[in-house]
């Protein structure tokens, strides 16, 4: 199966870089591939990419979708997706 990302909203609790990646294994550690650039966020800052339709972000088949942070800072995210 493949995960098709339609949109997302990410909010940071402190200064941190946040990106969406895909891969296998725990926390997508094996074969990890960037889906978005690393967004440089500060406390209570975020990034939103919302769409009602798929616009090109997808995982490779049989891979998981993960959120990667550059530090141990809390980051909240909502991801809208379809799994086909």
CSV table of N, CA, C and O in Angstrom, one decimal:
chain,number,residue,atom,x,y,z
A,1,UNK,N,0.8,-1.2,0.0
A,1,UNK,CA,0.0,0.0,0.0
A,1,UNK,C,0.9,1.2,0.0
A,1,UNK,O,2.0,1.2,0.5
A,2,UNK,N,0.3,2.3,-0.5
A,2,UNK,CA,1.0,3.6,-0.6
A,2,UNK,C,0.2,4.6,0.2
A,2,UNK,O,-1.1,4.6,0.1
A,3,UNK,N,0.8,5.6,0.9
A,3,UNK,CA,0.1,6.6,1.6
A,3,UNK,C,0.2,7.9,0.7
A,3,UNK,O,1.3,8.3,0.4
A,4,UNK,N,-0.9,8.5,0.4
A,4,UNK,CA,-1.0,9.7,-0.4
A,4,UNK,C,-1.4,10.8,0.6
A,4,UNK,O,-2.5,10.8,1.1
A,5,UNK,N,-0.5,11.8,0.8
A,5,UNK,CA,-0.7,12.9,1.7
A,5,UNK,C,-1.5,14.0,0.9
A,5,UNK,O,-1.1,14.5,-0.1
A,6,UNK,N,-2.7,14.4,1.5
A,6,UNK,CA,-3.5,15.5,0.9
A,6,UNK,C,-3.2,16.8,1.6
A,6,UNK,O,-3.2,17.9,0.9
A,7,UNK,N,-2.8,16.8,2.8
A,7,UNK,CA,-2.5,18.1,3.5
A,7,UNK,C,-2.0,17.8,4.9
A,7,UNK,O,-2.1,16.7,5.4
A,8,UNK,N,-1.5,18.8,5.6
A,8,UNK,CA,-1.0,18.7,6.9
A,8,UNK,C,-0.9,20.0,7.6
A,8,UNK,O,-0.9,21.1,7.0
A,9,UNK,N,-0.9,20.0,8.9
A,9,UNK,CA,-0.7,21.2,9.8
A,9,UNK,C,0.3,20.8,10.9
A,9,UNK,O,0.1,19.8,11.6
A,10,UNK,N,1.4,21.5,11.0
A,10,UNK,CA,2.4,21.2,12.0
A,10,UNK,C,2.6,22.4,12.9
A,10,UNK,O,2.7,23.5,12.4
A,11,UNK,N,2.7,22.2,14.2
A,11,UNK,CA,2.9,23.3,15.2
A,11,UNK,C,4.0,22.9,16.1
A,11,UNK,O,4.1,21.7,16.5
A,12,UNK,N,4.9,23.8,16.4
A,12,UNK,CA,6.1,23.5,17.3
A,12,UNK,C,5.9,24.1,18.7
A,12,UNK,O,5.4,25.2,18.8
A,13,UNK,N,6.4,23.4,19.7
A,13,UNK,CA,6.4,23.9,21.1
A,13,UNK,C,7.7,24.6,21.4
A,13,UNK,O,7.9,25.1,22.5
A,14,UNK,N,8.7,24.7,20.5
A,14,UNK,CA,9.9,25.4,20.7
A,14,UNK,C,10.7,25.5,19.4
A,14,UNK,O,10.1,25.1,18.4
A,15,UNK,N,11.9,25.9,19.4
A,15,UNK,CA,12.7,26.0,18.2
A,15,UNK,C,13.2,24.6,17.7
A,15,UNK,O,13.9,23.9,18.5
A,16,UNK,N,12.7,24.2,16.5
A,16,UNK,CA,13.0,22.9,16.0
A,16,UNK,C,12.8,22.9,14.5
A,16,UNK,O,12.0,23.7,14.0
A,17,UNK,N,13.4,22.0,13.8
A,17,UNK,CA,13.2,21.7,12.4
A,17,UNK,C,12.3,20.5,12.3
A,17,UNK,O,12.6,19.5,13.0
A,18,UNK,N,11.3,20.6,11.5
A,18,UNK,CA,10.3,19.5,11.4
A,18,UNK,C,10.1,19.2,9.9
A,18,UNK,O,9.9,20.1,9.1
A,19,UNK,N,10.0,17.9,9.6
A,19,UNK,CA,9.8,17.5,8.2
A,19,UNK,C,9.0,16.2,8.2
A,19,UNK,O,9.1,15.4,9.1
A,20,UNK,N,8.3,15.9,7.1
A,20,UNK,CA,7.7,14.6,6.8
A,20,UNK,C,8.6,13.8,6.0
A,20,UNK,O,9.3,14.2,5.1
A,21,UNK,N,8.8,12.5,6.5
A,21,UNK,CA,9.6,11.5,5.8
A,21,UNK,C,8.8,10.2,5.6
A,21,UNK,O,7.8,10.1,6.3
A,22,UNK,N,9.4,9.3,4.8
A,22,UNK,CA,8.9,8.0,4.8
A,22,UNK,C,10.0,7.0,4.8
A,22,UNK,O,11.1,7.3,4.5
A,23,UNK,N,9.7,5.8,5.3
A,23,UNK,CA,10.8,4.7,5.3
A,23,UNK,C,10.2,3.5,6.0
A,23,UNK,O,9.0,3.4,6.2
A,24,UNK,N,11.0,2.6,6.4
A,24,UNK,CA,10.6,1.4,7.1
A,24,UNK,C,11.3,1.3,8.4
A,24,UNK,O,12.2,2.1,8.7
A,25,UNK,N,10.9,0.4,9.3
A,25,UNK,CA,11.5,0.2,10.6
A,25,UNK,C,11.0,1.2,11.6
A,25,UNK,O,10.1,2.0,11.3
A,26,UNK,N,11.5,1.2,12.8
A,26,UNK,CA,11.1,2.1,13.8
A,26,UNK,C,11.4,3.5,13.5
A,26,UNK,O,12.5,3.9,13.1
A,27,UNK,N,10.3,4.4,13.5
A,27,UNK,CA,10.4,5.8,13.2
A,27,UNK,C,11.0,6.1,11.8
A,27,UNK,O,11.7,7.0,11.6
A,28,UNK,N,10.7,5.2,10.9
A,28,UNK,CA,11.2,5.3,9.5
A,28,UNK,C,12.7,5.4,9.4
A,28,UNK,O,13.3,6.0,8.5
A,29,UNK,N,13.4,4.7,10.3
A,29,UNK,CA,14.9,4.8,10.3
A,29,UNK,C,15.6,4.1,9.2
A,29,UNK,O,16.7,4.5,8.8
A,30,UNK,N,14.9,3.2,8.5
A,30,UNK,CA,15.6,2.4,7.4
A,30,UNK,C,15.1,3.0,6.1
A,30,UNK,O,13.9,3.0,5.9
A,31,UNK,N,16.0,3.4,5.3
A,31,UNK,CA,15.6,3.9,3.9
A,31,UNK,C,14.8,5.2,4.0
A,31,UNK,O,14.0,5.4,3.1
A,32,UNK,N,15.1,6.0,5.0
A,32,UNK,CA,14.2,7.3,5.1
A,32,UNK,C,14.5,8.2,4.0
A,32,UNK,O,15.6,8.4,3.5
A,33,UNK,N,13.4,8.8,3.5
A,33,UNK,CA,13.4,9.7,2.4
A,33,UNK,C,12.5,10.9,2.7
A,33,UNK,O,11.4,10.8,3.3
A,34,UNK,N,13.1,12.1,2.5
A,34,UNK,CA,12.4,13.3,2.8
A,34,UNK,C,11.2,13.5,1.9
A,34,UNK,O,11.3,13.3,0.6
A,35,UNK,N,10.0,13.9,2.4
A,35,UNK,CA,8.9,14.3,1.6
A,35,UNK,C,8.7,15.8,1.5
A,35,UNK,O,8.2,16.3,0.6
A,36,UNK,N,9.1,16.5,2.6
A,36,UNK,CA,9.0,17.9,2.6
A,36,UNK,C,10.4,18.5,3.1
A,36,UNK,O,11.2,17.7,3.6
A,37,UNK,N,10.6,19.8,2.8
A,37,UNK,CA,11.9,20.3,3.4
A,37,UNK,C,11.8,20.4,4.9
A,37,UNK,O,10.7,20.2,5.5
A,38,UNK,N,12.8,20.6,5.6
A,38,UNK,CA,12.8,20.8,7.0
A,38,UNK,C,12.3,22.2,7.3
A,38,UNK,O,13.0,23.2,7.1
A,39,UNK,N,11.1,22.3,7.9
A,39,UNK,CA,10.6,23.6,8.2
A,39,UNK,C,11.2,24.1,9.5
A,39,UNK,O,11.2,23.4,10.5
A,40,UNK,N,11.8,25.3,9.5
A,40,UNK,CA,12.5,25.8,10.7
A,40,UNK,C,11.4,26.6,11.5
A,40,UNK,O,11.0,27.7,11.1
A,41,UNK,N,11.0,26.0,12.6
A,41,UNK,CA,9.9,26.5,13.4
A,41,UNK,C,10.4,27.0,14.8
A,41,UNK,O,11.4,26.5,15.3
A,42,UNK,N,9.7,28.0,15.3
A,42,UNK,CA,9.9,28.5,16.7
A,42,UNK,C,8.6,28.2,17.5
A,42,UNK,O,7.6,27.8,17.0
A,43,UNK,N,8.7,28.5,18.8
A,43,UNK,CA,7.6,28.2,19.7
A,43,UNK,C,6.3,28.8,19.2
A,43,UNK,O,6.3,30.0,18.8
A,44,UNK,N,5.2,28.0,19.2
A,44,UNK,CA,3.9,28.4,18.7
A,44,UNK,C,3.9,28.9,17.3
A,44,UNK,O,3.0,29.6,16.9
A,45,UNK,N,4.8,28.5,16.5
A,45,UNK,CA,4.8,28.7,15.1
A,45,UNK,C,4.6,27.4,14.3
A,45,UNK,O,4.8,26.3,14.9
A,46,UNK,N,4.0,27.5,13.1
A,46,UNK,CA,3.7,26.3,12.4
A,46,UNK,C,3.7,26.5,10.9
A,46,UNK,O,4.0,27.5,10.4
A,47,UNK,N,3.3,25.4,10.3
A,47,UNK,CA,3.2,25.4,8.8
A,47,UNK,C,2.0,24.5,8.4
A,47,UNK,O,1.8,23.5,9.0
A,48,UNK,N,1.2,25.0,7.5
A,48,UNK,CA,0.0,24.3,7.1
A,48,UNK,C,0.0,24.2,5.6
A,48,UNK,O,0.3,25.2,4.9
A,49,UNK,N,-0.3,23.1,5.1
A,49,UNK,CA,-0.4,22.8,3.7
A,49,UNK,C,-1.7,22.0,3.5
A,49,UNK,O,-1.7,20.8,3.7
A,50,UNK,N,-2.8,22.7,3.2
A,50,UNK,CA,-4.1,22.0,3.2
A,50,UNK,C,-4.6,22.0,1.8
A,50,UNK,O,-4.5,22.9,1.0
A,51,UNK,N,-5.2,20.9,1.5
A,51,UNK,CA,-5.8,20.7,0.2
A,51,UNK,C,-6.9,19.6,0.3
A,51,UNK,O,-6.7,18.7,1.1
A,52,UNK,N,-7.9,19.7,-0.5
A,52,UNK,CA,-8.9,18.6,-0.5
A,52,UNK,C,-8.5,17.5,-1.4
A,52,UNK,O,-9.1,16.5,-1.5
A,53,UNK,N,-7.4,17.7,-2.1
A,53,UNK,CA,-6.9,16.8,-3.2
A,53,UNK,C,-5.5,16.4,-3.0
A,53,UNK,O,-4.7,17.2,-2.5
A,54,UNK,N,-5.1,15.2,-3.5
A,54,UNK,CA,-3.7,14.8,-3.5
A,54,UNK,C,-2.9,15.7,-4.4
A,54,UNK,O,-3.4,15.9,-5.6
A,55,UNK,N,-1.7,16.2,-4.0
A,55,UNK,CA,-0.9,17.1,-4.8
A,55,UNK,C,0.5,16.6,-5.0
A,55,UNK,O,1.4,17.4,-5.2
A,56,UNK,N,0.7,15.3,-4.9
A,56,UNK,CA,2.1,14.8,-5.2
A,56,UNK,C,2.9,14.2,-4.1
A,56,UNK,O,3.9,13.6,-4.4
A,57,UNK,N,2.5,14.4,-2.9
A,57,UNK,CA,3.3,13.8,-1.8
A,57,UNK,C,2.8,12.4,-1.5
A,57,UNK,O,1.6,12.2,-1.2
A,58,UNK,N,3.7,11.4,-1.7
A,58,UNK,CA,3.3,10.0,-1.4
A,58,UNK,C,4.5,9.2,-0.9
A,58,UNK,O,5.6,9.6,-1.3
A,59,UNK,N,4.2,8.2,-0.2
A,59,UNK,CA,5.3,7.3,0.2
A,59,UNK,C,5.6,6.2,-0.8
A,59,UNK,O,4.7,6.0,-1.7
A,60,UNK,N,6.7,5.6,-0.7
A,60,UNK,CA,6.9,4.4,-1.6
A,60,UNK,C,6.0,3.3,-1.0
A,60,UNK,O,5.6,3.3,0.1
A,61,UNK,N,5.7,2.3,-1.9
A,61,UNK,CA,4.8,1.2,-1.5
A,61,UNK,C,5.4,0.5,-0.2
A,61,UNK,O,6.6,0.3,-0.2
A,62,UNK,N,4.5,0.1,0.7
A,62,UNK,CA,4.9,-0.6,1.9
A,62,UNK,C,5.8,0.2,2.9
A,62,UNK,O,6.5,-0.4,3.7
A,63,UNK,N,5.8,1.5,2.8
A,63,UNK,CA,6.6,2.4,3.7
A,63,UNK,C,5.7,3.1,4.6
A,63,UNK,O,4.5,3.3,4.3
A,64,UNK,N,6.2,3.5,5.8
A,64,UNK,CA,5.4,4.2,6.8
A,64,UNK,C,5.7,5.7,6.6
A,64,UNK,O,6.7,6.1,6.0
A,65,UNK,N,4.7,6.5,7.0
A,65,UNK,CA,4.9,8.0,7.0
A,65,UNK,C,5.2,8.4,8.4
A,65,UNK,O,4.6,8.0,9.4
A,66,UNK,N,6.3,9.3,8.6
A,66,UNK,CA,6.7,9.7,9.9
A,66,UNK,C,7.0,11.2,9.9
A,66,UNK,O,7.2,11.8,8.9
A,67,UNK,N,7.0,11.8,11.1
A,67,UNK,CA,7.3,13.1,11.3
A,67,UNK,C,8.7,13.1,12.0
A,67,UNK,O,8.9,12.5,13.0
A,68,UNK,N,9.7,13.9,11.4
A,68,UNK,CA,11.0,13.9,11.9
A,68,UNK,C,11.3,15.3,12.5
A,68,UNK,O,11.1,16.3,11.8
A,69,UNK,N,11.9,15.3,13.7
A,69,UNK,CA,12.3,16.6,14.3
A,69,UNK,C,13.8,16.6,14.6
A,69,UNK,O,14.4,15.5,14.8
A,70,UNK,N,14.4,17.8,14.6
A,70,UNK,CA,15.8,17.9,14.8
A,70,UNK,C,16.2,17.9,16.2
A,70,UNK,O,17.4,17.8,16.5
A,71,UNK,N,15.3,18.0,17.1
A,71,UNK,CA,15.6,18.0,18.6
A,71,UNK,C,14.4,17.4,19.4
A,71,UNK,O,13.4,17.1,18.8
A,72,UNK,N,14.6,17.2,20.6
A,72,UNK,CA,13.6,16.7,21.5
A,72,UNK,C,12.6,17.7,21.9
A,72,UNK,O,12.3,17.8,23.1
A,73,UNK,N,12.0,18.4,21.0
A,73,UNK,CA,11.1,19.5,21.2
A,73,UNK,C,9.7,19.0,20.7
A,73,UNK,O,9.6,18.3,19.7
A,74,UNK,N,8.7,19.2,21.5
A,74,UNK,CA,7.3,18.8,21.1
A,74,UNK,C,6.9,19.5,19.8
A,74,UNK,O,7.1,20.6,19.6
A,75,UNK,N,6.3,18.7,19.0
A,75,UNK,CA,5.7,19.1,17.7
A,75,UNK,C,4.4,18.4,17.5
A,75,UNK,O,4.3,17.2,17.7
A,76,UNK,N,3.3,19.1,17.3
A,76,UNK,CA,2.0,18.5,17.1
A,76,UNK,C,1.7,18.6,15.6
A,76,UNK,O,2.1,19.6,14.9
A,77,UNK,N,1.1,17.6,15.1
A,77,UNK,CA,0.8,17.5,13.6
A,77,UNK,C,-0.6,16.8,13.4
A,77,UNK,O,-0.9,15.9,14.1
A,78,UNK,N,-1.2,17.3,12.4
A,78,UNK,CA,-2.4,16.6,11.8
A,78,UNK,C,-2.1,16.4,10.3
A,78,UNK,O,-1.7,17.3,9.6
A,79,UNK,N,-2.2,15.1,9.9
A,79,UNK,CA,-1.9,14.8,8.5
A,79,UNK,C,-3.2,14.2,7.9
A,79,UNK,O,-3.8,13.3,8.5
A,80,UNK,N,-3.6,14.7,6.8
A,80,UNK,CA,-4.8,14.2,6.0
A,80,UNK,C,-4.2,13.3,4.9
A,80,UNK,O,-3.4,13.8,4.1
A,81,UNK,N,-4.7,12.1,4.8
A,81,UNK,CA,-4.1,11.2,3.8
A,81,UNK,C,-5.1,10.1,3.4
A,81,UNK,O,-6.1,9.9,4.0
A,82,UNK,N,-4.7,9.5,2.3
A,82,UNK,CA,-5.5,8.3,1.8
A,82,UNK,C,-4.4,7.2,1.7
A,82,UNK,O,-3.3,7.4,1.3
A,83,UNK,N,-4.8,6.0,2.0
A,83,UNK,CA,-4.0,4.8,1.9
A,83,UNK,C,-4.6,3.8,0.9
A,83,UNK,O,-5.6,3.3,1.1
A,84,UNK,N,-3.9,3.7,-0.2
A,84,UNK,CA,-4.4,2.8,-1.2
A,84,UNK,C,-3.4,1.7,-1.6
A,84,UNK,O,-2.2,1.8,-1.5
